[in-house]
XYZ file of C-alpha atoms in Angstrom:
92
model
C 20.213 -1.994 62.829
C 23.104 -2.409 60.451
C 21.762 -5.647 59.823
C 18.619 -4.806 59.186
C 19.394 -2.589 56.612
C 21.807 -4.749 54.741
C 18.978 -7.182 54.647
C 16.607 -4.490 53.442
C 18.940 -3.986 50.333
C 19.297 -7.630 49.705
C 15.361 -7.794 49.638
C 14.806 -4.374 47.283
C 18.085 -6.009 45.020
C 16.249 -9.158 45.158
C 12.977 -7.740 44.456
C 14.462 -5.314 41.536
C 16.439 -8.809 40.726
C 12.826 -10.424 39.670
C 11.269 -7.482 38.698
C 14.114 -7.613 35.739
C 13.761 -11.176 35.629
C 9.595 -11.228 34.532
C 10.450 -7.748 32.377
C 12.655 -9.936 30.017
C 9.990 -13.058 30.152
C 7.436 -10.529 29.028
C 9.629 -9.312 26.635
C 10.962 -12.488 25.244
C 7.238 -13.538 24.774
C 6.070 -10.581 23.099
C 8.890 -11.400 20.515
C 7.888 -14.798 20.201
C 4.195 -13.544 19.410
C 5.434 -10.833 17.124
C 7.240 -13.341 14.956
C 3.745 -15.507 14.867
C 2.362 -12.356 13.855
C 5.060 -11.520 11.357
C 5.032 -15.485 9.953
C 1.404 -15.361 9.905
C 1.166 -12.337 7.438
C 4.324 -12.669 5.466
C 3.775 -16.559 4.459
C 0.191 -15.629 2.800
C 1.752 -12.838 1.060
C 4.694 -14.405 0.097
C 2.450 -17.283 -1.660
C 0.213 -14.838 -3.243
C 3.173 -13.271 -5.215
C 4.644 -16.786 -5.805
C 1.377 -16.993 -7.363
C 0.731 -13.930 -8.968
C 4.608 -14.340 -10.640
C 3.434 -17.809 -11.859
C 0.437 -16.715 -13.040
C 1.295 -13.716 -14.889
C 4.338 -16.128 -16.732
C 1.869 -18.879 -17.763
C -0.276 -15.943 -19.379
C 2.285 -14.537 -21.007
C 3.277 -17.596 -22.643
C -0.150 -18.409 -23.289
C -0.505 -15.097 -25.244
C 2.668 -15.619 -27.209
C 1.004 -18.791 -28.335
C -2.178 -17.062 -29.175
C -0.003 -14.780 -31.724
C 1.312 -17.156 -33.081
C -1.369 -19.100 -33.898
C -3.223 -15.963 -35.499
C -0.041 -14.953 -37.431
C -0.060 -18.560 -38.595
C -3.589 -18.112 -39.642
C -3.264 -14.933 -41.470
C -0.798 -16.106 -43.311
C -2.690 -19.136 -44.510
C -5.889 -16.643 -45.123
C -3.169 -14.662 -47.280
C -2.267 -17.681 -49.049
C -6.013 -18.883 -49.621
C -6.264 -15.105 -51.139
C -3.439 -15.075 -53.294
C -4.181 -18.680 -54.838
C -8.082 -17.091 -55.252
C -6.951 -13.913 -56.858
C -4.681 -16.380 -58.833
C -7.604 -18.201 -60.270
C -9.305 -14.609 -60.758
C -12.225 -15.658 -58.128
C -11.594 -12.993 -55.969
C -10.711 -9.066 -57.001
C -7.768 -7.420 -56.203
């Protein structure tokens, strides 16, 4: 009888023992698949402000160019104008 029962507690331990065992697999491999997860969201995102950072730098110095150029040509307008009003073609 004693027997018995001794082996009935090495067979529950044993069971509990894998139980455990297959709780931590599961486990493990629902980490695994949350860091897919994770890797497949974060990357695209990630890339799209990479992008969006680039992007919003390469208009900005395409718009400081733009100024420049029309500050450029204003001033030769204003030049053309004050070499007109110089000649008295144009009215001041």
């Amino acid at each position: 009888m004693k027997t018995d029962l001794k082996n009935l507690k090495e067979n529950v331990a044993d069971g509990f023992d894998r139980v455990d065992k297959n709780f931590d697999r599961i486990e493990k491999s629902f980490d695994r698949q949350n860091n897919i997860i994770i890797a497949c969201i974060g990357l695209p995102l990630a890339i799209l402000a990479i992008n969006a950072t680039v992007w919003d730098i390469l208009a900005h110095r395409r718009s400081i160019r733009d100024n420049l150029q029309r500050e450029e040509e204003i001033e030769t307008l204003k030049a053309e104008i004050e070499t007109l009003k110089q000649r008295h073609i144009v009215s001041p």
